[in-house]
Each structure stands twice: as structure tokens, then as C-alpha cells.
Coordinates of C-alpha atoms and ligand atoms in Angstrom, one line a residue:
X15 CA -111.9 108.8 155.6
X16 CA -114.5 110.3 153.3
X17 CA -114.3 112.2 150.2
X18 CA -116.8 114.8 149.6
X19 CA -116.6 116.9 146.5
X20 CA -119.0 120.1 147.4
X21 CA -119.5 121.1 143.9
X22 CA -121.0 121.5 139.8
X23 CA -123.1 118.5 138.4
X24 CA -123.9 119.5 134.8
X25 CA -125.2 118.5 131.7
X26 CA -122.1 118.6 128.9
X27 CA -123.7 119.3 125.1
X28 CA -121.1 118.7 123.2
X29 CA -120.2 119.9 119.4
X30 CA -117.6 118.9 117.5
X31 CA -116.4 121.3 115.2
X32 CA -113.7 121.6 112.5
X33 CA -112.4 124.8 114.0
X34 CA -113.6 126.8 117.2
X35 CA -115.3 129.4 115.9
X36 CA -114.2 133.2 115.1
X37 CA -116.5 136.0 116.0
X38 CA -119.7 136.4 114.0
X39 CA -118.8 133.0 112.5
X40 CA -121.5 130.2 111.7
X41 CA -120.4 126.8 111.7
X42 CA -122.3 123.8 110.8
X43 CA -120.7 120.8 113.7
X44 CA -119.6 117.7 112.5
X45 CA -121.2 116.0 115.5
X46 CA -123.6 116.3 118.6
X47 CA -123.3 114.3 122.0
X48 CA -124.7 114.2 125.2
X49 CA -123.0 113.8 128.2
X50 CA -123.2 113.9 132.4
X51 CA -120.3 116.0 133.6
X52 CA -119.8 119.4 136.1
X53 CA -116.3 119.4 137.5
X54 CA -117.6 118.5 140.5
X55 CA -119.2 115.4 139.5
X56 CA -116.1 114.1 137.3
X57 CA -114.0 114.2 140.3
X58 CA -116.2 112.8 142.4
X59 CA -116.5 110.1 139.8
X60 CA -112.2 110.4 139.6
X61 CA -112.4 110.2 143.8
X62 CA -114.4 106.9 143.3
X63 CA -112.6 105.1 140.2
X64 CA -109.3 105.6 141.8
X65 CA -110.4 103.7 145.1
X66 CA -111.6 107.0 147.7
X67 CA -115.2 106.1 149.2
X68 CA -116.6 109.4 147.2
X69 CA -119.5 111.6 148.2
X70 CA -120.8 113.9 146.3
X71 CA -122.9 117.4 147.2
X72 CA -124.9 119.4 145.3
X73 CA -128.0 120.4 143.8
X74 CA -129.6 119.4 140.4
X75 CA -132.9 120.9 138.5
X76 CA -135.8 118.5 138.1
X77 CA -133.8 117.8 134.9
X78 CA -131.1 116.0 136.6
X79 CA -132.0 112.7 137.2
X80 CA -129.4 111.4 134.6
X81 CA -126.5 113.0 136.6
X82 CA -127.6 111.1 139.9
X83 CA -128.8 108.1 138.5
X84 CA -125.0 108.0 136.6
X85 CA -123.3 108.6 140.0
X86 CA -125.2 106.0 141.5
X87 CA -124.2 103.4 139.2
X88 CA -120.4 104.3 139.6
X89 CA -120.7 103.9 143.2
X90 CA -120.8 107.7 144.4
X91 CA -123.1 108.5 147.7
X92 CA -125.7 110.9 146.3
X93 CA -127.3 111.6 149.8
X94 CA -126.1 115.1 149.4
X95 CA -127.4 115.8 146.3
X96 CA -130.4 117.9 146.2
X97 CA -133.2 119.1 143.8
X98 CA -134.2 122.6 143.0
X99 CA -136.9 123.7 141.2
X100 CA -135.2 125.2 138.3
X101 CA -132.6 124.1 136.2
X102 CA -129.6 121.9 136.2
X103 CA -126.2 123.7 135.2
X104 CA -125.4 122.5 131.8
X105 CA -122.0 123.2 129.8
X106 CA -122.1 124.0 126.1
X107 CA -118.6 122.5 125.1
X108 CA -117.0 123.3 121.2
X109 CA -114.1 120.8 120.9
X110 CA -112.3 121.2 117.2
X111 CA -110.3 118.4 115.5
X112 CA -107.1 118.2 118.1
X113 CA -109.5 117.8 120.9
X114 CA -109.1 121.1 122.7
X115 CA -112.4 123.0 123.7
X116 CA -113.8 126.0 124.5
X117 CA -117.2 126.3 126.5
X118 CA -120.0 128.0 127.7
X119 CA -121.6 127.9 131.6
X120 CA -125.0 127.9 132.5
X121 CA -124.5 127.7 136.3
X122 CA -128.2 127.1 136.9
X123 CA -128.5 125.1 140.3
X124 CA -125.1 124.7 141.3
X125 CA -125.7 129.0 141.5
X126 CA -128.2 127.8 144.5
X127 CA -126.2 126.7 146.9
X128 CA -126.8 128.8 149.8
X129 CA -124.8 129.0 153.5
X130 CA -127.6 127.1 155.3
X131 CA -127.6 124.3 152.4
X132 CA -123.7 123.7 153.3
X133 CA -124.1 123.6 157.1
X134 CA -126.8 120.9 156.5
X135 CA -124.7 118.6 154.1
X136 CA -121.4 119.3 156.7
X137 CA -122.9 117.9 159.3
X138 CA -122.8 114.6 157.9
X139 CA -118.8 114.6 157.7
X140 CA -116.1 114.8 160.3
X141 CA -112.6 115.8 161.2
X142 CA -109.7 114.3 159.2
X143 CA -113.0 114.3 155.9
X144 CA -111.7 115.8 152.9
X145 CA -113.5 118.0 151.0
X146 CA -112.6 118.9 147.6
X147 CA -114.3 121.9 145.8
X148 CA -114.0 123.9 142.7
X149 CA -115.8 127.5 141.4
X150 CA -118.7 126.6 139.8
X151 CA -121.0 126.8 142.6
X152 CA -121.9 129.3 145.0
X153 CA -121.1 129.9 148.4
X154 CA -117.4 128.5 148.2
X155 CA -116.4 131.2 150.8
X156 CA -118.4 130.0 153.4
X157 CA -117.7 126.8 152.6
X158 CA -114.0 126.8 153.1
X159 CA -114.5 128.7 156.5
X160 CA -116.9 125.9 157.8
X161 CA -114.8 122.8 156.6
X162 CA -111.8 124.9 158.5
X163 CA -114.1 124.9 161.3
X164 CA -114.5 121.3 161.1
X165 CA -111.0 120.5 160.6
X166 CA -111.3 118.7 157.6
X167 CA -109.0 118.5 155.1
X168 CA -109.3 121.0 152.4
X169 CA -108.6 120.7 148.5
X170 CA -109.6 123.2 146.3
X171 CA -109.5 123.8 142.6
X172 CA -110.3 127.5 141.0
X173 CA -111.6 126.7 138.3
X174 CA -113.0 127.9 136.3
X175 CA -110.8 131.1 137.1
X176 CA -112.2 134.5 137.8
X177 CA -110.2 137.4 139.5
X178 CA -112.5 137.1 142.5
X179 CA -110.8 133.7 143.4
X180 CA -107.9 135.7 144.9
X181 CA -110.4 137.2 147.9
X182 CA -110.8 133.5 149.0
X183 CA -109.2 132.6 152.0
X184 CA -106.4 130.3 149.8
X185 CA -104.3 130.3 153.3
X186 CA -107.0 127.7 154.4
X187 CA -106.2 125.3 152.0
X188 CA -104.4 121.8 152.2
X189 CA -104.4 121.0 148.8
X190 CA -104.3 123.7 145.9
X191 CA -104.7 122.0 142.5
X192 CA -104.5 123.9 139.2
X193 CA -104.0 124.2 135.4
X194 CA -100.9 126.4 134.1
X195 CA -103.2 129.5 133.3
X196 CA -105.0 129.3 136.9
X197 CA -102.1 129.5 138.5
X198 CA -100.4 132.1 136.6
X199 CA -103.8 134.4 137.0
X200 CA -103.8 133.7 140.7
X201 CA -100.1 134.5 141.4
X202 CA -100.4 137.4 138.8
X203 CA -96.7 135.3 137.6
X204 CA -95.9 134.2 134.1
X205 CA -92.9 131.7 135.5
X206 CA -94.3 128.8 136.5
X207 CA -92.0 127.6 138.6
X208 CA -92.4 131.2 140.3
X209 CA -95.7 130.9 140.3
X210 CA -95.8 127.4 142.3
X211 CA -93.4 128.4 144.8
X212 CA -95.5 131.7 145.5
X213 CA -99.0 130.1 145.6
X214 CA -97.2 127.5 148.2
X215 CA -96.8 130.7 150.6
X216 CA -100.1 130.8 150.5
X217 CA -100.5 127.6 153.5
X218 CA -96.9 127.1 155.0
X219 CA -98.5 123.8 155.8
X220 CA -99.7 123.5 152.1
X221 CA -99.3 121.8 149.1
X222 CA -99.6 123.2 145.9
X223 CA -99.9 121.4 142.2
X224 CA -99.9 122.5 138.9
X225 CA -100.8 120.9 135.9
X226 CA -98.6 121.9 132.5
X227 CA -100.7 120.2 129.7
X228 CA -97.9 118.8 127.5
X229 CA -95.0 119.3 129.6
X230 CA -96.1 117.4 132.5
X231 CA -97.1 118.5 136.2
X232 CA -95.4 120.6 139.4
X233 CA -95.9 119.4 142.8
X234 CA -94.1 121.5 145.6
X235 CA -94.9 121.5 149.7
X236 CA -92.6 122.8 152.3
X237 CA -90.7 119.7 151.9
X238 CA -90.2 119.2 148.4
X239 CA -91.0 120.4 144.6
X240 CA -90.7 118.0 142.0
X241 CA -91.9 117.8 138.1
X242 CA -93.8 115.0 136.3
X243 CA -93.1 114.9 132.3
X244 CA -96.5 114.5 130.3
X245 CA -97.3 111.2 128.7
X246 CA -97.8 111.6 124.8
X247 CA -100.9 109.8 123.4
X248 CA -103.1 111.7 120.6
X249 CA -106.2 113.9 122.1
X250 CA -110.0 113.7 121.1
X251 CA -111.2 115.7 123.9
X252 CA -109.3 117.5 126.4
X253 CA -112.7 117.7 128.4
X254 CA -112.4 116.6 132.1
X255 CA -108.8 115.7 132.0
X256 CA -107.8 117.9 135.0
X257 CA -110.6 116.4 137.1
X258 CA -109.7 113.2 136.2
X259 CA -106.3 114.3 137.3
X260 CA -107.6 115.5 140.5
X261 CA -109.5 112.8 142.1
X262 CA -106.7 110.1 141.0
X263 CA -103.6 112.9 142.5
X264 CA -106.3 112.9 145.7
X265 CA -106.7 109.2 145.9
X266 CA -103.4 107.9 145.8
X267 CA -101.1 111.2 148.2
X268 CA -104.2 110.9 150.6
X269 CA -103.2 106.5 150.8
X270 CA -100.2 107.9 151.2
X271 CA -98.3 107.4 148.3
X272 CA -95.2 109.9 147.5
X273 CA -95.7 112.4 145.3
X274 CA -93.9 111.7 142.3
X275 CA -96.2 108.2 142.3
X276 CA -99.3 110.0 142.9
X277 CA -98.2 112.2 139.9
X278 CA -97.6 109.4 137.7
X279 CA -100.7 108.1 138.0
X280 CA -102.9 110.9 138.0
X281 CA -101.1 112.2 134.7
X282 CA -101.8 108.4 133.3
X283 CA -105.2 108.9 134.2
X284 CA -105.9 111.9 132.6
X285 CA -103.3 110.6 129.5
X286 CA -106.7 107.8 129.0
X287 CA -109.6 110.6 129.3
X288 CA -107.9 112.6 126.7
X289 CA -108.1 109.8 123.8
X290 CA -112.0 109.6 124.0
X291 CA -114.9 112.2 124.2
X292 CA -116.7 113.1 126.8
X293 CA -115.7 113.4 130.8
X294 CA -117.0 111.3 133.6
X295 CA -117.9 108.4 131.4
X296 CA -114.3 108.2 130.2
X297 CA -112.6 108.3 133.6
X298 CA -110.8 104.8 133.5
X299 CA -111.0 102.3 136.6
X300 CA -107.5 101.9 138.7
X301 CA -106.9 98.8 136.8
X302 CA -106.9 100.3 133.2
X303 CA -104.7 103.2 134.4
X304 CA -101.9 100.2 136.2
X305 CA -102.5 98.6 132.4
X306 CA -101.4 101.9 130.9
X307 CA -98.1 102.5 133.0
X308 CA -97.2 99.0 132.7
X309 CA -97.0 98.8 128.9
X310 CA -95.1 102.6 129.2
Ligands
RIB405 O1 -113.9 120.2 133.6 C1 -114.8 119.8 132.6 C2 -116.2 120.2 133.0 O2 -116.2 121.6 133.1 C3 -117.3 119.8 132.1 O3 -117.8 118.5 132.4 C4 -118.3 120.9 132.2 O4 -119.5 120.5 132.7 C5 -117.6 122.0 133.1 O5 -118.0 122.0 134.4

């Protein structure tokens, strides 16, 4: 089976701050870094690392050589990645002193992604394909329509989360993967136990996950719900921790691995990316993330 992520590749500038800032504030950072990521590309990267044969889609600016060149090198097919004329996206990330982060988007040529562009890249994948998407890119409507219409198998992760998320046909999706404040905003629910066993309405056939930061992770299909506790290590960067989560969660339920396992790991995975800065470059190989749990 492939793995396609359809989605953002993005160049991360990244500030580190004493404090995020207040409004009309100035603040001098404490340190400036470069980095490849786009939620799409860190979970294609996540697909890869945690053993999927990952493809990624998408378009780049004529600035983007870094991204593909990096996804090359970790063994992601780039054959779907095109090049625009403009642009690439590129993320403007403030992370303070306990790692968490606020950001800007400059969608740039993941906002050039156009119905035609995804029929082209589709027909290189089949039935039983997954394809795994999030929403920074445009077109994602059309593009869950036509993966229906190929049968593959659908993941999808709102985010980053804007009202119009809820006009999307959700009741198309296998796999609905989000943070604690997605999935509140999408099943207008503060409980988020509520919240997971609503969205799961969505696909009777569906699975729904939701990640809780520090207190762990909610899985519930029409068969089961069960919760994952959090593992404590101290966070640098909180940047592309849910992706990492994502790809590893897709990886090991799709090798069919329960979910409680697939949870385990996944949260492991994202446990590592959370001690160092950056995103895709910090997305650990299966091995260091079986080193992890086995010194747990
Ligand atoms: O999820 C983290 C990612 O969000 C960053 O790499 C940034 O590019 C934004 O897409």
C-alpha cells in the first residue's frame, strides 16, 4: 500500500523568545534557525521514519529546493511534488522558553493547488492507497471527493482549524486525527470525551483520534474507545509533535497493530520531537522510538 500525504511543504523560521509576545510588544529573540517543515511534509517524513513507503504531493516556489532535496534524502517519493512560479509557504514560528509556540502562515504555493493538479497526482495511486491530508493547502474538498472516488483510504487532519472545516464532507473520512482544541471547535463540545464520541458519528465506519498534550491521547471506532496517558520528558519545541504523531499512529494501525500499541508509539514518537527544536529533522527513526519505550 502507498502513503500519499496531499499537503503543506514550508519553510519554518524559527525565533526563540523569552516570552511570546503581547500586542504592540518588541522583543529582541534569543535565537534564529532555519528549518524544512509544512505539516504535510513532517508527516510524510513521520509516514517514512516509522516504516510506510511515503509519497509526498505538493507544490513548492522556485525557493524550495531544500524541502525536496530534504525529502529525498529521507527516502520520501517527491514525484508529486511540483514547482510554481512564486513562492514556497513558509511558517514564522515564536517558541518561548517551555517550548510552546505560536505561528504565522504564509500559504504561498501550497494556496496553488488547483482541482486539475489533484486529478493528475491521483492518477498515480490506487484503491486500498491512503491518503492523508491536512488544511494548509487548497482544494481539500475536491480532494476528499476524488480519493472517495477512488476508494482509497482517507485520513485527514484539520489543521490548522478554521470554522470552514465543518463544510467538509468529514463523513468521508477513515481516519480523523486531531489536537484537543480541533476537536472541540469541530464538535462545538468542550468534553472531550463528548467531543470524540460525537465526531465518531461523523463515519459509522470511522475512526476518530484525539490528541490531549499532557494527558495523553483518545482513540474511539465503532468497536472500541480507549485512552493513552502522555509520557513526561521536558519540551524545547512543541513544533511538529502532532505530525510526528500522525504518521507513526498511521504506520503502525495501518500494519495492523491494535490501537492502544499504535498509540503507544506514536505518543513515544512525538515524546522524542518535543525535546529538540525544529520538526521534520527531529522525527526519530522506528529504532530510537523502540529505544525509548524499552528504557520506560
Ligand atoms: O505542525 C508544524 C508545522 O506547521 C510547521 O512545520 C509549520 O510549517 C506549519 O505548517
Amino acid at each position: 500500500m502507498k502513503a500519499l500525504v496531499f499537503g503543506s511543504l514550508n519553510i519554518d523560521k524559527v525565533y526563540s523568545l523569552p516570552h511570546l509576545p503581547e500586542k504592540g510588544e518588541t522583543l529582541y529573540c534569543k535565537g534564529y534557525e532555519l528549518h524544512v517543515g509544512g505539516k504535510g511534509l513532517n508527516q510524510s517524513v513521520s509516514l517514512k521514519k516509522s516504516g510506510s513507503d511515503s509519497y509526498m504531493a505538493g507544490l513548492v516556489g522556485t525557493d524550495g529546493k531544500m524541502l525536496t532535496n530534504f525529502l529525498e534524502n529521507a527516502g520520501v517519493n517527491t514525484d508529486n511534488v511540483g514547482t510554481t512560479d512564486g513562492f514556497t509557504g513558509h511558517a514564522v514560528i515564536e517558541v518561548d522558553t517551555d517550548g510552546q509556540n505560536q505561528m504565522i502562515l504564509f500559504p504561498g504555493a501550497n494556496g496553488e493547488i488547483t482541482p486539475e493538479y489533484c486529478d493528475k497526482v491521483l492518477e498515480n495511486f490506487d484503491e486500498g492507497d491512503l491518503i492523508l491530508m491536512q488544511y494548509e493547502i487548497s482544494s481539500v474538498e475536491y480532494l476528499i471527493r476524488l480519493a472517495k472516488k477512488k476508494k482509497m483510504l482517507i485520513a485527514f487532519n484539520p489543521s490548522p482549524y478554521v470554522d470552514e472545516i465543518k463544510s467538509l464532507p468529514l463523513e468521508l473520512i477513515d481516519y480523523l486525527i486531531l489536537n484537543e482544541f480541533e476537536g472541540q471547535s469541530l464538535a462545538d463540545e468542550n468534553d472531550c470525551d463528548r467531543a470524540v464520541d460525537k465526531l465518531r458519528k461523523l463515519n459509522e465506519n470511522g475512526a476518530v483520534v484525539m490528541t490531549l498534550g499532557g494527558d495523553g491521547v483518545i482513540y474511539a471506532d465503532k468497536n472500541e474507545k480507549v485512552r493513552v496517558p502522555a509520557f513526561k520528558v521536558n519540551a524545547v519545541d512543541t513544533t511538529g509533535a502532532g505530525d510526528t504523531f500522525t504518521g507513526y499512529f498511521l504506520t503502525e494501525i495501518l500494519s495492523g497493530e491494535k490501537p492502544k500499541v499504535a498509540l503507544r508509539k506514536a505518543s513515544a514518537a512525538s515524546a522524542i520531537v518535543v525535546q529538540k527544536t525544529g520538526a521534520a529533522e527531529t522525527i526519530p527513526e522506528k529504532k530510537e522510538v523502540e529505544t525509548f519505550l524499552n528504557n520506560i
